[in-house]
CSV table of C-alpha atoms in Angstrom, one decimal:
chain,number,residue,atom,x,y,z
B,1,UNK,CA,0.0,0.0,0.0
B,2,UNK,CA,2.5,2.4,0.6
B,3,UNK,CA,4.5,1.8,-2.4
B,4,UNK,CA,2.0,3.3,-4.8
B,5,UNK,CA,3.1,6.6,-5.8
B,6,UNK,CA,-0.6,8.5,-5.4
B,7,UNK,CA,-2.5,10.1,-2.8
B,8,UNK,CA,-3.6,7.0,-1.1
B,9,UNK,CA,-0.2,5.5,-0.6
B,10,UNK,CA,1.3,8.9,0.4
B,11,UNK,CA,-1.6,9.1,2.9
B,12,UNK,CA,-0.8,5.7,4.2
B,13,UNK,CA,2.9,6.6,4.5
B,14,UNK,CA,2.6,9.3,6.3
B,15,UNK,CA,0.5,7.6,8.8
B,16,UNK,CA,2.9,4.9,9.2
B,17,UNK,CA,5.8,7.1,10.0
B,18,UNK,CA,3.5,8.5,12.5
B,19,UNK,CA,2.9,4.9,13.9
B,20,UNK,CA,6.8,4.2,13.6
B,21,UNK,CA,7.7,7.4,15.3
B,22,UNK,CA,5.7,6.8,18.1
B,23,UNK,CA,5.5,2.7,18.5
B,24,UNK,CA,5.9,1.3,22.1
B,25,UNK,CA,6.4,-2.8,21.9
B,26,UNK,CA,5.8,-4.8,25.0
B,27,UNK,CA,6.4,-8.1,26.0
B,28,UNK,CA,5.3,-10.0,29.4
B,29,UNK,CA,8.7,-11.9,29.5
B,30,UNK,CA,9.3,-12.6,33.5
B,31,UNK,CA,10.3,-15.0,35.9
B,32,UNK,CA,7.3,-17.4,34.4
B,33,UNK,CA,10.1,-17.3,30.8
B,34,UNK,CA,13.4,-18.7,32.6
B,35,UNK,CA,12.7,-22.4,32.1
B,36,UNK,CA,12.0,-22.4,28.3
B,37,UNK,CA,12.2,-25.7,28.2
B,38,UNK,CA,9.9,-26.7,30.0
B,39,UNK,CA,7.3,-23.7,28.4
B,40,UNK,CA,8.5,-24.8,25.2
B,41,UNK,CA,7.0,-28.8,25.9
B,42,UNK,CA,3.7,-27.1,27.3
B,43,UNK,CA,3.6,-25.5,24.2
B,44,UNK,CA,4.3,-28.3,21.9
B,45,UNK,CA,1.3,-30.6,24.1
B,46,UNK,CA,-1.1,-27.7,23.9
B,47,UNK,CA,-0.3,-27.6,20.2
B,48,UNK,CA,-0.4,-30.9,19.4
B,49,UNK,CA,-3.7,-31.9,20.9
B,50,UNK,CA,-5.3,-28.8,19.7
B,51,UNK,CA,-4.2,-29.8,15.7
B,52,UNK,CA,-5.1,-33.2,16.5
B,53,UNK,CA,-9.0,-31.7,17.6
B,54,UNK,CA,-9.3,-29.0,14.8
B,55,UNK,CA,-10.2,-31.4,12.1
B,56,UNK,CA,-13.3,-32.3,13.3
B,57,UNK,CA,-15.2,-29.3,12.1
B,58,UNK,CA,-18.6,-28.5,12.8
B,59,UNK,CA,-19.2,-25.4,10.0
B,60,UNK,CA,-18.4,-22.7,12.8
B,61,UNK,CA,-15.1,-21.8,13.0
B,62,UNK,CA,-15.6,-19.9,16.3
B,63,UNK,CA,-17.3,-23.3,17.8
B,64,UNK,CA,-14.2,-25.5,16.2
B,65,UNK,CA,-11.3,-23.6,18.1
B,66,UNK,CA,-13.4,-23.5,21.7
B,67,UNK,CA,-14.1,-26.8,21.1
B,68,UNK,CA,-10.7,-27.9,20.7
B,69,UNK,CA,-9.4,-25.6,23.4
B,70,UNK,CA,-11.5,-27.2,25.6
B,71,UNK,CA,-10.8,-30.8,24.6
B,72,UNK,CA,-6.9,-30.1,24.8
B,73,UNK,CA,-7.7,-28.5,28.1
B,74,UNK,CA,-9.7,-32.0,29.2
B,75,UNK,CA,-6.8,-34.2,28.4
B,76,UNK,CA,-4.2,-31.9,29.9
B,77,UNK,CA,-5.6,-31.0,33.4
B,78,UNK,CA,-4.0,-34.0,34.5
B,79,UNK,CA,-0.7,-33.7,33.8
B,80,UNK,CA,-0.3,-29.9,34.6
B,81,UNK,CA,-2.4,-30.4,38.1
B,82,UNK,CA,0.1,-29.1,40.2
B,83,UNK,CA,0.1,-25.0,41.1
B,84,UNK,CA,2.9,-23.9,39.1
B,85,UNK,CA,2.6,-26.4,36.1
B,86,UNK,CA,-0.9,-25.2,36.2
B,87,UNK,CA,-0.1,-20.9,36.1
B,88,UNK,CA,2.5,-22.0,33.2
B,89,UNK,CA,0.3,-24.3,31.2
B,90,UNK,CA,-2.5,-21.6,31.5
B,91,UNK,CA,0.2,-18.9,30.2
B,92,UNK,CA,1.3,-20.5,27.2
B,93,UNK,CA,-2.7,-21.5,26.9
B,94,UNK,CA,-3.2,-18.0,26.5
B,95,UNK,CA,-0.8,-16.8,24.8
B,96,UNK,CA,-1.7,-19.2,21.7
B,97,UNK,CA,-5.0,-17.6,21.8
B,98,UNK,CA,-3.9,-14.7,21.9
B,99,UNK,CA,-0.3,-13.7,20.9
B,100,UNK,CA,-0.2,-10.3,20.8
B,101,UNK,CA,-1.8,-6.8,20.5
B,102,UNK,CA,-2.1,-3.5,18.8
B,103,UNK,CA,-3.7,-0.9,21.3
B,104,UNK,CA,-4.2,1.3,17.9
B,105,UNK,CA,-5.2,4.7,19.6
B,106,UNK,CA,-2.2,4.5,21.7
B,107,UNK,CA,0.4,3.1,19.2
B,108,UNK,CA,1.6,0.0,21.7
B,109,UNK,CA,2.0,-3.5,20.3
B,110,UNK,CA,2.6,-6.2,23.0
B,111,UNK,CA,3.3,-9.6,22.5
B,112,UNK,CA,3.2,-11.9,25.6
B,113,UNK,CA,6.1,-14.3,26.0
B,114,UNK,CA,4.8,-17.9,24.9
B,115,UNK,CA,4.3,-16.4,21.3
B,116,UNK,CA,7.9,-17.1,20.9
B,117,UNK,CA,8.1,-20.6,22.5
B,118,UNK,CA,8.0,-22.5,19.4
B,119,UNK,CA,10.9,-21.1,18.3
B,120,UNK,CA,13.6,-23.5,18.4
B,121,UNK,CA,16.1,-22.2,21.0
B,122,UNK,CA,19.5,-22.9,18.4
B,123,UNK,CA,17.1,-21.0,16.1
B,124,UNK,CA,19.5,-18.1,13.9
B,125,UNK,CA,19.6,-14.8,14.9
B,126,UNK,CA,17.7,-13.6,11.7
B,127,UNK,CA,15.3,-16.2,12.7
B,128,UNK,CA,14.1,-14.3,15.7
B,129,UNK,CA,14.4,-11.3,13.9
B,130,UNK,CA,12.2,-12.5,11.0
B,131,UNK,CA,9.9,-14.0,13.5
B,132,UNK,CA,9.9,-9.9,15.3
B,133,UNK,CA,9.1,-8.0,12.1
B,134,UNK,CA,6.6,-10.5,11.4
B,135,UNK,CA,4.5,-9.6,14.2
B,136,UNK,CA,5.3,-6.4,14.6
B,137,UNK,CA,4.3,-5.5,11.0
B,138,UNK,CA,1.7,-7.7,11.1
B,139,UNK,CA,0.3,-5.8,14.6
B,140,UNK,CA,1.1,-2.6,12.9
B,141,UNK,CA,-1.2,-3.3,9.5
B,142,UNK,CA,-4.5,-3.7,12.1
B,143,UNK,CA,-3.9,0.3,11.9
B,144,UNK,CA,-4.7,0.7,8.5
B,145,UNK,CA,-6.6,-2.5,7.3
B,146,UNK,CA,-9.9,-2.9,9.8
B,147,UNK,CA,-13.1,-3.6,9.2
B,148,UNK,CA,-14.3,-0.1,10.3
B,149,UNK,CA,-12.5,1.8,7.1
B,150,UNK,CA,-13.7,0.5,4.3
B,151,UNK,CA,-15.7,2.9,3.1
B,152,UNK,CA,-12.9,5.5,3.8
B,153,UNK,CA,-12.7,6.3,0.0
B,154,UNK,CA,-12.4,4.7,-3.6
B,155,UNK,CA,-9.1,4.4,-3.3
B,156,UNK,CA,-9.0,2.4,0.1
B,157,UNK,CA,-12.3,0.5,-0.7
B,158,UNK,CA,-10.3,-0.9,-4.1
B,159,UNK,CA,-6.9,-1.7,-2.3
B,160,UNK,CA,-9.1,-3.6,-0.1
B,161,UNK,CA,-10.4,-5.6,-3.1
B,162,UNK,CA,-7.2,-6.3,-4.2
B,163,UNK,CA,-5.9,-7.6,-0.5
B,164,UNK,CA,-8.9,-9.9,-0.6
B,165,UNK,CA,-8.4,-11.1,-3.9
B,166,UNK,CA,-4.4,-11.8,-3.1
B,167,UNK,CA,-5.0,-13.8,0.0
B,168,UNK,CA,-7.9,-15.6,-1.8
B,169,UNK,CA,-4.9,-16.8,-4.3
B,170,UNK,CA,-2.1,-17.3,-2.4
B,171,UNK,CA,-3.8,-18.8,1.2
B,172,UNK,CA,-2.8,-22.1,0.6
B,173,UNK,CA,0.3,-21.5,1.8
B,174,UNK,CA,0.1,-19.9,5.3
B,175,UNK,CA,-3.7,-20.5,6.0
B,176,UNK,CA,-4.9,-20.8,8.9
B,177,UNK,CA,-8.2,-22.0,9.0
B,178,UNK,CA,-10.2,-21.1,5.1
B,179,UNK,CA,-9.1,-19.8,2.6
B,180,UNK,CA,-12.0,-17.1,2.1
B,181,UNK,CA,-11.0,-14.0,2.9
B,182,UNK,CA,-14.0,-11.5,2.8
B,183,UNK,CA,-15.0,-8.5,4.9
B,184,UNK,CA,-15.8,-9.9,8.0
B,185,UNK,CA,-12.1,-11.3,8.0
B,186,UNK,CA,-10.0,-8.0,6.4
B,187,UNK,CA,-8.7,-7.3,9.6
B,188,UNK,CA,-6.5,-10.5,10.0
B,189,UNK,CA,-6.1,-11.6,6.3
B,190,UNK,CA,-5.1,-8.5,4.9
B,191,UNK,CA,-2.4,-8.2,8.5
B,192,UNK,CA,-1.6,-11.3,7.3
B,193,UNK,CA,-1.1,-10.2,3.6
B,194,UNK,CA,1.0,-6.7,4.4
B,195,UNK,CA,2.7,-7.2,7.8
């Protein structure tokens, strides 16, 4: 969006050196972080059970991920019974819910701690780097690409088109759940797409 030499993408520009200029990024790393290890195989049983759930699809997307939460939840209980093994389970829990944040009004992006569990801890420097700009472009692009502008002009309304369309065609490769972007979903396809 911002490459296109016109008023839109100058607009867009300028507003994203006003988000740059002013970005705060948090993270919740603590105490809770020093045994990665051991958050890193919590996240690995939460994620595994939760995949192995997810197929069974009932039509509602919403009603498929509570349902698997839930089920993962059910069949870890046991194991992560004890007080801390519970507060770290629930932590990572969370945090695969919901990984991180964009307070838009206030230009703050946080991102809790477990979002950065499943990377492997030999991973590369540019690996955790990549995995960074990622998010934070990805947190940044909920700024500009909600559900709430699209009738902000002619310009915006077709550059949504053309998000919608591009994730349409290329969501195969990093999808999520369907590949069906439309504008109920703008918000997270087209972060997704530009971030």
């Amino acid at each position: 969006w911002i490459r296109h030499v016109n008023q839109f993408g100058f607009t867009v520009l300028g507003q994203y050196m006003q988000i740059l200029d002013d970005l705060v990024v948090y993270t919740d790393f603590d105490s809770l972080d020093t045994n990665l290890t051991t958050m890193r195989t919590i996240n690995h049983n939460i994620t595994t059970r939760y995949f192995e759930h997810i197929p069974r699809r009932t039509g509602c997307a919403w009603f498929d991920v509570v349902h698997s939460f839930n089920t993962t939840e059910i069949q870890l209980e046991e194991k992560y019974k004890a007080y801390e093994d519970m507060m770290n389970y629930y932590r990572v829990q969370m945090s695969f819910a919901y990984n991180a944040f964009n307070f838009i009004e206030a230009y703050k992006v946080a991102m809790l701690g477990a979002t950065f569990y499943p990377i492997h801890e030999n991973s590369t420097e540019s690996t955790w780097i990549g995995v960074l700009a990622h998010i934070i472009g990805h947190e940044i692009y909920h700024s500009f690409v909600r559900e709430e502008l699209q009738n902000r002009s002619v310009e915006y309304k077709s550059e949504v088109e053309c998000l919608q369309q591009h994730y349409n065609q290329s969501c195969q490769l990093f999808a999520e759940t369907e590949c069906n972007s439309g504008n109920k979903t703008l918000s997270e396809d087209g972060s997704d797409v530009e971030g």
